[in-house]
Every structure is written in C-alpha cells, then in structure tokens.
Coordinates of C-alpha atoms and ligand atoms in Angstrom, one line a residue:
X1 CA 11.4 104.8 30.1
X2 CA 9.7 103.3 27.3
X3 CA 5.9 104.7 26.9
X4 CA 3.3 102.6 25.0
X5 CA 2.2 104.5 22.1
X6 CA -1.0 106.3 22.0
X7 CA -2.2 105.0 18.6
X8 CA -4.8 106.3 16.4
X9 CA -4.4 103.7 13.6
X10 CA -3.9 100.6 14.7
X11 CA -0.2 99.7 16.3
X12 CA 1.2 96.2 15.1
X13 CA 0.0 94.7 18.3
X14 CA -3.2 95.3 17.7
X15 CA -3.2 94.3 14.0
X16 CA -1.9 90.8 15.9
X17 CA -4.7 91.1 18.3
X18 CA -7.3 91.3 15.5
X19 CA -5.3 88.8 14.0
X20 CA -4.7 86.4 16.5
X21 CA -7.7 84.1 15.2
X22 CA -6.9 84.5 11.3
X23 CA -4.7 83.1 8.4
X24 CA -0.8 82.3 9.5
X25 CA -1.0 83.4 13.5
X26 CA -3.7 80.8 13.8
X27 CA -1.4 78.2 12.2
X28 CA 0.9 79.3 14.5
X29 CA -1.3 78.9 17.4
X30 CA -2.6 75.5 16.0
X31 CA 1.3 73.9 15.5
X32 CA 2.5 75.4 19.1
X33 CA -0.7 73.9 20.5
X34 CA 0.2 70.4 19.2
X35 CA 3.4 70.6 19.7
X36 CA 2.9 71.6 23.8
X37 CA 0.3 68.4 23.3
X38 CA 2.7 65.9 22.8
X39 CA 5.3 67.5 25.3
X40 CA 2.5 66.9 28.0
X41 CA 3.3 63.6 28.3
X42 CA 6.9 63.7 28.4
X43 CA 7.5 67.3 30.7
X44 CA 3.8 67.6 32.3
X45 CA 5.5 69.3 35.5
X46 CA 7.1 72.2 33.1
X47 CA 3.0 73.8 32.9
X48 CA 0.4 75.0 34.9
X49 CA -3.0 75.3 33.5
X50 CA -5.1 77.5 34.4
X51 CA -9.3 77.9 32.7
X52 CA -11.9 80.2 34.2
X53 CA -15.7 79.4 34.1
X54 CA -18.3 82.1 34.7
X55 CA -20.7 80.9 37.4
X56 CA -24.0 82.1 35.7
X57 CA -26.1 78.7 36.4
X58 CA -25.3 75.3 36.1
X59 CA -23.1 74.2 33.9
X60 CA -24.7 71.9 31.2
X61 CA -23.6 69.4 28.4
X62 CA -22.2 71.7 26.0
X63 CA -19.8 73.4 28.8
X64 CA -19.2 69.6 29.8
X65 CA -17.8 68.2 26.5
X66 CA -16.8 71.8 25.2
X67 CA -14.3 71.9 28.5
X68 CA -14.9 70.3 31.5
X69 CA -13.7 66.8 29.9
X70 CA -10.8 68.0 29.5
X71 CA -10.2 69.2 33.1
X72 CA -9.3 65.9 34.9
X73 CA -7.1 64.5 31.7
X74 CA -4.9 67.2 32.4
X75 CA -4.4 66.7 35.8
X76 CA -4.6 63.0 35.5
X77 CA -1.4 64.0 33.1
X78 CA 0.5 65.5 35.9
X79 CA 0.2 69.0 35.0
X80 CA -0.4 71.4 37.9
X81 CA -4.6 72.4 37.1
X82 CA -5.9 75.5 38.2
X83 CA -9.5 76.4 37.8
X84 CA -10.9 79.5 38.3
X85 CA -14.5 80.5 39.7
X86 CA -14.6 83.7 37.8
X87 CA -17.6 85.3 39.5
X88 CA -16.2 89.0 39.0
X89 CA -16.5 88.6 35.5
X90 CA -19.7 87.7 36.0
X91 CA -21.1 91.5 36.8
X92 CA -19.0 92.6 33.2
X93 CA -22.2 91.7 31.1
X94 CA -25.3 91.9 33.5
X95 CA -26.6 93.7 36.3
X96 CA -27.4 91.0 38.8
X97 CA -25.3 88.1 39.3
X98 CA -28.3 86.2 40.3
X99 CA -28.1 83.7 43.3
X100 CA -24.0 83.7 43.1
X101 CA -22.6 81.7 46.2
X102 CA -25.3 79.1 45.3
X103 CA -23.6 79.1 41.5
X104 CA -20.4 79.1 43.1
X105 CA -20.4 76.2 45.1
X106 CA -22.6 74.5 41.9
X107 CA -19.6 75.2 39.9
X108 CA -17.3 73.5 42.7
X109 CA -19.6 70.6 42.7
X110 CA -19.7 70.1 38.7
X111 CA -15.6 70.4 38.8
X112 CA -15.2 68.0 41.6
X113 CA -18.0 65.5 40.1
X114 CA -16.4 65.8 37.0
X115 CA -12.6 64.5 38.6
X116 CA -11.1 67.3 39.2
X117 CA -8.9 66.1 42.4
X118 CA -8.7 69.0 45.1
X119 CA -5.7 67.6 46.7
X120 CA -3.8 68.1 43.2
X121 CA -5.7 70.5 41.6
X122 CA -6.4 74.7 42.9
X123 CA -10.3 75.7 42.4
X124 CA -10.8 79.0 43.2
X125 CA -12.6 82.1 43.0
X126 CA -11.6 85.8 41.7
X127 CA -13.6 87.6 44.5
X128 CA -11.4 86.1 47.1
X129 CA -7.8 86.9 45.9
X130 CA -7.3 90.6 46.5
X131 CA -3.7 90.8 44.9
X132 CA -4.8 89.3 41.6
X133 CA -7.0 92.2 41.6
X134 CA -4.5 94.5 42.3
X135 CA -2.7 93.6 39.2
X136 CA -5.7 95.2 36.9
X137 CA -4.0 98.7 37.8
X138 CA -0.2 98.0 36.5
X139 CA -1.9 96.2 33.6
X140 CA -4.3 99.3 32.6
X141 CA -1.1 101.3 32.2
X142 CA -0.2 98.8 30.0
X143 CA -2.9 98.7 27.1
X144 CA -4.8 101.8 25.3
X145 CA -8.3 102.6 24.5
X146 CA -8.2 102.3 21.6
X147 CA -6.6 98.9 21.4
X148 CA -9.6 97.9 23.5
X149 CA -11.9 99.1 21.7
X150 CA -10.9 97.3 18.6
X151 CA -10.4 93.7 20.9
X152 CA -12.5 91.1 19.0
X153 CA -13.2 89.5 22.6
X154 CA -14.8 92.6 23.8
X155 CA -16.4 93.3 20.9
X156 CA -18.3 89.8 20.5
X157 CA -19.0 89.8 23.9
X158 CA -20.6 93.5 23.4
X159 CA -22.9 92.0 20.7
X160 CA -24.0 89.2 23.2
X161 CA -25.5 91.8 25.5
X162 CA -28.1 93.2 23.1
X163 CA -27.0 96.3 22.4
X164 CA -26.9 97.7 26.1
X165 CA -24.4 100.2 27.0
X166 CA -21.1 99.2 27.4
X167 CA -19.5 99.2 31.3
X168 CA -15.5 99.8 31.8
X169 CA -15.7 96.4 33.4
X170 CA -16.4 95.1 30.1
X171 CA -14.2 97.2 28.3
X172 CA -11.2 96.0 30.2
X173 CA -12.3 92.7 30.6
X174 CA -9.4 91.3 28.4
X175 CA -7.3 92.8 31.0
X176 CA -9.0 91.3 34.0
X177 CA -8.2 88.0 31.7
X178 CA -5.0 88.5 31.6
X179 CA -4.1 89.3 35.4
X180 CA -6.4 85.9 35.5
X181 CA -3.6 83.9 33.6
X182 CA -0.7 86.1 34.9
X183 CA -1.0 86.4 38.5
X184 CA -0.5 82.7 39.1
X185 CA 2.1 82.2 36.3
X186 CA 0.1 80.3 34.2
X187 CA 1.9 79.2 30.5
X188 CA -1.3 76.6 29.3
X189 CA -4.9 78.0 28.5
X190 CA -6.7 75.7 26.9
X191 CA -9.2 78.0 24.4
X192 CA -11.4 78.0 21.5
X193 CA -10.1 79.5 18.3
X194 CA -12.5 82.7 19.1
X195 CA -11.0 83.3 22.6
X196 CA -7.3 83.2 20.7
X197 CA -6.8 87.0 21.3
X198 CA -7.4 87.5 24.8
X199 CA -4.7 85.0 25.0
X200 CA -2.5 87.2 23.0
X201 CA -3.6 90.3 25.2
X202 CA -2.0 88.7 27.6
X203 CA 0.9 88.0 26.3
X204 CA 1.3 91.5 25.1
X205 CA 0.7 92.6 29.0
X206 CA 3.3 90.4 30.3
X207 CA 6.1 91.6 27.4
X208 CA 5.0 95.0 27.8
X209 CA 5.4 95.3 31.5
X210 CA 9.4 93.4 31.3
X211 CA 9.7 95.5 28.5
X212 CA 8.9 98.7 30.9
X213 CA 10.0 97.3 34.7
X214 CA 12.3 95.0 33.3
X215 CA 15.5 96.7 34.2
X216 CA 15.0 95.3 37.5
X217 CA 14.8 92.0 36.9
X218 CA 16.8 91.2 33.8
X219 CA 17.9 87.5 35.2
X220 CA 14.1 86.6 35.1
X221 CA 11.1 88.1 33.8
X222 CA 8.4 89.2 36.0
X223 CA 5.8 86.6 34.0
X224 CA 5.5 83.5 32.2
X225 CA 4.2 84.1 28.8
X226 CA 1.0 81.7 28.2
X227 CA 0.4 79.7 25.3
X228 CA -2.8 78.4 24.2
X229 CA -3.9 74.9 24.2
X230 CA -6.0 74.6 21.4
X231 CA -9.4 72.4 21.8
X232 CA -10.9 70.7 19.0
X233 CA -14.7 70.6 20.8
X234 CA -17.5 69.9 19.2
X235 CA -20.2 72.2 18.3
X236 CA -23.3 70.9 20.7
X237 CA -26.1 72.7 19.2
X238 CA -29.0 73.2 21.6
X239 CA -32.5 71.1 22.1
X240 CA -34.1 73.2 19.6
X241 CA -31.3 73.2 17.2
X242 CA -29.6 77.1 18.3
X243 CA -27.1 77.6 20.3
X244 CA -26.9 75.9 23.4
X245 CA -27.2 78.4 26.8
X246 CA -29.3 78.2 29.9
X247 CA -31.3 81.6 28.7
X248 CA -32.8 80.0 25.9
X249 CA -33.6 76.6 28.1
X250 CA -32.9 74.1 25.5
X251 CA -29.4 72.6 27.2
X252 CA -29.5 69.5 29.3
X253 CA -27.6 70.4 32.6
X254 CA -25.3 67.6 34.4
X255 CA -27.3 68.0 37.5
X256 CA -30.1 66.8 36.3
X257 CA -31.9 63.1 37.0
X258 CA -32.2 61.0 34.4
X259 CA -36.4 61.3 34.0
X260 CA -35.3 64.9 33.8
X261 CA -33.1 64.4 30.8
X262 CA -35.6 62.2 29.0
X263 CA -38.1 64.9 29.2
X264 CA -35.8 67.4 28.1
X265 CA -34.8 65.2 25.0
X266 CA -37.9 64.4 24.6
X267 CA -39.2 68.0 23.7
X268 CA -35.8 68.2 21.2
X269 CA -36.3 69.3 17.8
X270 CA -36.2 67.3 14.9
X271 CA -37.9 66.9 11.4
X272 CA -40.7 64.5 9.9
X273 CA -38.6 61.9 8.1
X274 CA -38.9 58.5 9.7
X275 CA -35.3 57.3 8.4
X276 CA -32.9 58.7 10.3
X277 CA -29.4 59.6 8.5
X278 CA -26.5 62.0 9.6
X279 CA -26.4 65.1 7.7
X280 CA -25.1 68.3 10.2
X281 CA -26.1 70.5 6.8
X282 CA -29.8 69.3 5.5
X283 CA -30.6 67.6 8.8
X284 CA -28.7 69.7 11.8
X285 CA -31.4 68.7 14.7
X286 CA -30.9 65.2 14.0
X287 CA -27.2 65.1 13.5
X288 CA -27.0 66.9 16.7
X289 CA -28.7 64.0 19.2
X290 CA -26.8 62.0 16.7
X291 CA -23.6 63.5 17.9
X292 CA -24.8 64.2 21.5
X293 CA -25.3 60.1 21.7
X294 CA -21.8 59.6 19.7
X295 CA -20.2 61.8 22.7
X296 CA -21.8 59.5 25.3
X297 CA -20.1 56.3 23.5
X298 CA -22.8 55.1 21.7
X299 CA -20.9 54.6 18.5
X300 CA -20.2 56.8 15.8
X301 CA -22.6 59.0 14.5
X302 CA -23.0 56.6 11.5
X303 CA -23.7 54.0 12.9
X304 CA -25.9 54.9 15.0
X305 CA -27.9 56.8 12.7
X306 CA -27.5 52.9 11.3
X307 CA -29.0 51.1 13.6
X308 CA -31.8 53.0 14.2
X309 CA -32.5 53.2 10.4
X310 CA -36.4 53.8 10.1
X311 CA -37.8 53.8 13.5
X312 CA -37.4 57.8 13.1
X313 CA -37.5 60.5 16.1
X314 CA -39.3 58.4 18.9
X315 CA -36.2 56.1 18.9
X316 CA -33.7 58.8 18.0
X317 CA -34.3 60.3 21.2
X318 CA -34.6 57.0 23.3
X319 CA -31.5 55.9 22.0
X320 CA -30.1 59.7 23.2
X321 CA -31.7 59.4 26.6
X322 CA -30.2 56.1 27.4
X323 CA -26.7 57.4 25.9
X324 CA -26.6 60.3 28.3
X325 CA -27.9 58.8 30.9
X326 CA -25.7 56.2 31.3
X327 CA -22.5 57.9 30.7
X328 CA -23.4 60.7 33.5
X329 CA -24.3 58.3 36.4
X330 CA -21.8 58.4 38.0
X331 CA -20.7 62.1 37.6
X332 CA -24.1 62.8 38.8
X333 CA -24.5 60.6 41.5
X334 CA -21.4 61.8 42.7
X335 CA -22.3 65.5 42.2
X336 CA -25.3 64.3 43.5
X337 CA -23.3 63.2 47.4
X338 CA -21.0 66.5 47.0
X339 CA -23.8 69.0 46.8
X340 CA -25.6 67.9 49.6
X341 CA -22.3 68.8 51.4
X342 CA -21.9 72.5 51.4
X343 CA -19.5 72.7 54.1
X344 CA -17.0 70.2 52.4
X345 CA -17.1 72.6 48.9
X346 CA -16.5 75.2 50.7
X347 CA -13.6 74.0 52.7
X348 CA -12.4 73.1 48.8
X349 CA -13.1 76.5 47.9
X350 CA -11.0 77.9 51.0
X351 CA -8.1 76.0 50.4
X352 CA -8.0 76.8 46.6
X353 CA -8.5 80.4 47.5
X354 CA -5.5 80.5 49.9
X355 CA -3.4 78.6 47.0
X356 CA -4.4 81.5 45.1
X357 CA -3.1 84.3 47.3
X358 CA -0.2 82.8 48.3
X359 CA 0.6 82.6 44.4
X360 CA -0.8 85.9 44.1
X361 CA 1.0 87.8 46.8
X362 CA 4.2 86.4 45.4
X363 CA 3.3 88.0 42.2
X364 CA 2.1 91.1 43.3
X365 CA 5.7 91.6 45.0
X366 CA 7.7 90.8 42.0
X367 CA 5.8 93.2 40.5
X368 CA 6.5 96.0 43.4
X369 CA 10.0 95.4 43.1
X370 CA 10.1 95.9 39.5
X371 CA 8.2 99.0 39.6
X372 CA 10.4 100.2 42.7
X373 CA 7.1 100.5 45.1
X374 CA 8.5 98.1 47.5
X375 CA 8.4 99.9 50.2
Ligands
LIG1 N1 -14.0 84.4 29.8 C1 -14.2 83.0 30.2 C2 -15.6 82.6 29.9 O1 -16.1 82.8 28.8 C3 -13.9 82.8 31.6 C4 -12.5 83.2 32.1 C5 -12.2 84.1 33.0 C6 -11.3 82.6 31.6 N2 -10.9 84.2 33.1 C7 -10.3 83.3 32.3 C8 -10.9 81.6 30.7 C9 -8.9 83.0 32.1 C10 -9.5 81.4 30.5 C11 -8.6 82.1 31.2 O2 -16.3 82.0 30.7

C-alpha cells in the first residue's frame, strides 16, 4: 500500500502548495478559471459550486462585492450553488464564537436577501452534517506535519491572530477545507488568488486517497477534483482607509438603514483638497468612496470624480451615500422582511442541512468501501 512520505525537506506537493499562488501555476489557475468561465454558459449542469462564509458578524460591503454578488449569477446560470455556514471554522482562530445562531441565521438572511434561491440553491451549516466531519479523520492520514506547517493558508491566517498560540484546529484547517469542498463533490470554488492553495490541498487529498483506496474503485474515483474559479474583486478598503473588517468598525454592513450608512460615510476618511480626482496611489481614501460609488452604478470612477469636480469631501460622500443607498434597497428591505422571520431561515437552514447529509452520507460510504470498513 502506498505510504505518504514523511518529508523533512519539502515533497513536490508542497513546493506546489507554496506555489500554488506564484509564477506559472497561477497562470495555470488563471487560464483554467477562464476557460471553466465561458463553459458556464454552455454546460452549467456539469458543476457544483460550493463557497463557505465564516459567520463572525454581519456581513458587510466588502464581503458583498468581494463574493456575495457573485452567489446568485451562478445560480441564476444553472449551476447547482452550495453555500456553506461554516461556523466550526469559526472556533479555529478565537475562543468564543460570540452570539453564533444569531450570526447564523444573519448569514442565511444576507444569502437569501442577496438572491440566493433556496429552492435551487443548498445553504447550510458544518455543525449540522456529522459525516462531513467524519471525513477529517481519512483526510489527516492523508497530509503531514510538516506540509502543514509550511501551508501559506495556515500560516497567514496564524499571523491574523496576533501572535497567539496556535490550536490543531487551526493547523488542520486546510484539511477541514477540503472535506468542505469534497464531501459534497464540489469541482468549482470560486477564490481569491491568496486562498489558491487550500484549493490545491484539496486536490492533493482527493488524489492521494484514490491513489491509496483506489484499488477499489478503479471505474470511478472516490472524489471530484475542484478547480478554482478565479474572482477579479475589488480591493474595498475600509472607512478609514485600512482594511475593511467588523473589528476595526470602519465597514458599512448590508443590514444597515440608510441614515445609518450616511453616518457611517460620513465619518470616512479623506484628505483636505477640495478637487476631487481618482488616484488609488496619492489619494487612496478618496479613490476608495470613488470606487465604493462606481460599484453601486454611479459611473466610473472618473467620472464621477468628474462631476463632482471641486465641491470636495462634503459632496464626495453625499454622492457615496445616495450610491449605496439606492443600490441596496431592495436587498435590505428584503433582508429586512426575512429577518423578522426566524422560523422561515431556519426551515431554509433545515432543509439545506439535510441536502447536506444526504450528500454527505453518500460520500462517507464511498469512502468505507474503498477503505474496506463497510461493515
Ligand atoms: N475559509 C473561508 C473564509 O475565509 C470559509 C470557508 C470554509 C470556505 N470552508 C470553505 C471557502 C470551503 C471555500 C470553500 O471565510
């Protein structure tokens, strides 16, 4: 039976780990990913999708025109969508998970409001589907420490905790990933450049584990090897001109009402100089609304930047305001109607959940067979 190597210098798969967001496999990635673009169109029912969201508060503009866009095109496309609450993952970086179920259902309200159509689309959560979990121990078997230890997911995500001690959820959080994308034989992620190698992590899972149960089930593999679909977002930056995430409070969350988002905007950084022009490099707090007003329709950056000409940050940010607020009324008023009805997310959540399993269960005994534990 083929063993995975123990490796002290690092195996090929790892160099393509480490490489998986670098020079030629990056090309790779980026030519696959337009090439599985255009073939949406023509063979949507040939992929599931599935994309994961941490439930850690509620989800704001940068998560909305980073991903959540992108949800109900792909389902509107015809592809079979599968989003996943992922509030395990959630206790990898932090000790409490804060008020969860209420960020849970938040998360199934934002998806819904959004478009995401629960009659064609599976939302559901990693807490409730016991057999993907059960795949984490096969899978473990399946990667080293080491290899690990050198993932550039784990290791950005380890430097986003400040320096606190590293958990073994964390350390095999790649792997939780991966029985995320593989239980329910997923082939389309749609990722950032950055989260390129847990794809491939999961990838190397899948091969390694026909590679090593695969005598059983020559005629077809065990798992469907995932591809990345490769999103172009746009860098939001935050209100104050960082990086956009609810600890800092400088995002603008969908939830909120509209004198809400003017007040936020209102307190947005920007500089002294009454003309406004678009500059992301001398000027990035001012390109930013600029862009955040763009996103909402308002025109290109240019022109808005334009229009507005002299009448500096006052109008910069009235201009924003009436941008965003008019392109989220209706996702809000319709998040608005679904979160004042708890018992109709959760009978979403319910029938995602059992989706999930059934998937899941199937999985898990394709997996028994191959490893002869089907007792
Ligand atoms: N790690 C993702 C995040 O940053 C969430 C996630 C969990 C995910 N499982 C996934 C994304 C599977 C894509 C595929 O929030």
């Amino acid at each position: 039976m083929t063993q995975t190597p123990e490796p002290t210098a690092p195996t090929k798969a790892e160099e393509a780990l480490a490489g998986a967001t670098s020079g030629a496999s990056l090309a790779r990635s980026m030519a696959r990913s337009t090439e599985i673009e255009a073939d949406l169109d023509v063979n949507p029912g040939r992929y599931r999708m599935l994309t994961g969201v941490r439930p850690t508060g509620n989800m704001h503009l940068g998560h909305y025109f980073g991903t959540m866009h992108s949800w109900a095109k792909i389902q509107d496309r015809g592809v079979d969508t599968w989003i996943l609450v992922a509030d395990y993952q959630v206790i990898t970086d932090r000790d409490g998970v804060g008020p969860i179920r209420e960020r849970v259902l938040s998360l199934v309200a934002d998806s819904l409001a959004v478009g995401v159509d629960p009659e064609r689309s599976t939302i559901f959560a990693h807490s409730a589907v016991p057999e993907e979990n059960q795949l984490m121990l096969p899978f473990l078997s399946l990667v080293t420490e080491s290899e690990l230890h050198r993932n550039p997911t784990v290791k950005s995500e380890l430097e986003a905790t400040d320096g606190r001690a590293m958990t073994g959820l964390m350390l095999t959080y790649p792997v939780h990933q991966a029985a995320d994308i593989l239980f329910c034989q997923a082939n389309l992620v749609p990722v950032g450049k950055d989260q390129l190698p847990h794809l491939e992590q999961a990838r190397l899972i899948a091969q390694r584990f026909d590679k090593r149960y695969g005598r059983a089930v020559k005629e077809h593999p065990v798992f469907r090897r995932p591809e990345a679909l490769l999103s172009e977002a746009p860098l939001l930056l935050g209100l104050d001109g960082e990086k956009m995430s609810k600890s800092r409070h400088n995002t603008i969350e969908l939830r909120m009402s509209a004198d809400e988002t003017a007040k936020a905007l209102k307190k947005a950084k920007t500089d002294s100089e009454r003309v406004i022009t678009y500059d992301p490099v001398g000027r990035p707090e001012v390109a930013n609304l600029l862009t955040l007003a763009s996103l909402c329709g308002a025109g290109t950056p240019e022109e808005i930047a334009e229009r507005i000409g002299d009448g500096g940050a006052g109008t910069l940010k009235k201009v924003t305001t009436e941008a965003v607020n008019e392109f989220f009324a209706p996702i809000r008023a319709r998040r608005a109607e679904l979160a004042a009805n708890e018992d109709y997310l959760l009978q979403v959540l319910h029938t995602g959940n059992e989706r999930a399993r059934a998937v899941a269960s199937q999985t898990l005994d394709a997996v028994r067979t191959a490893m002869h534990m089907d007792y």
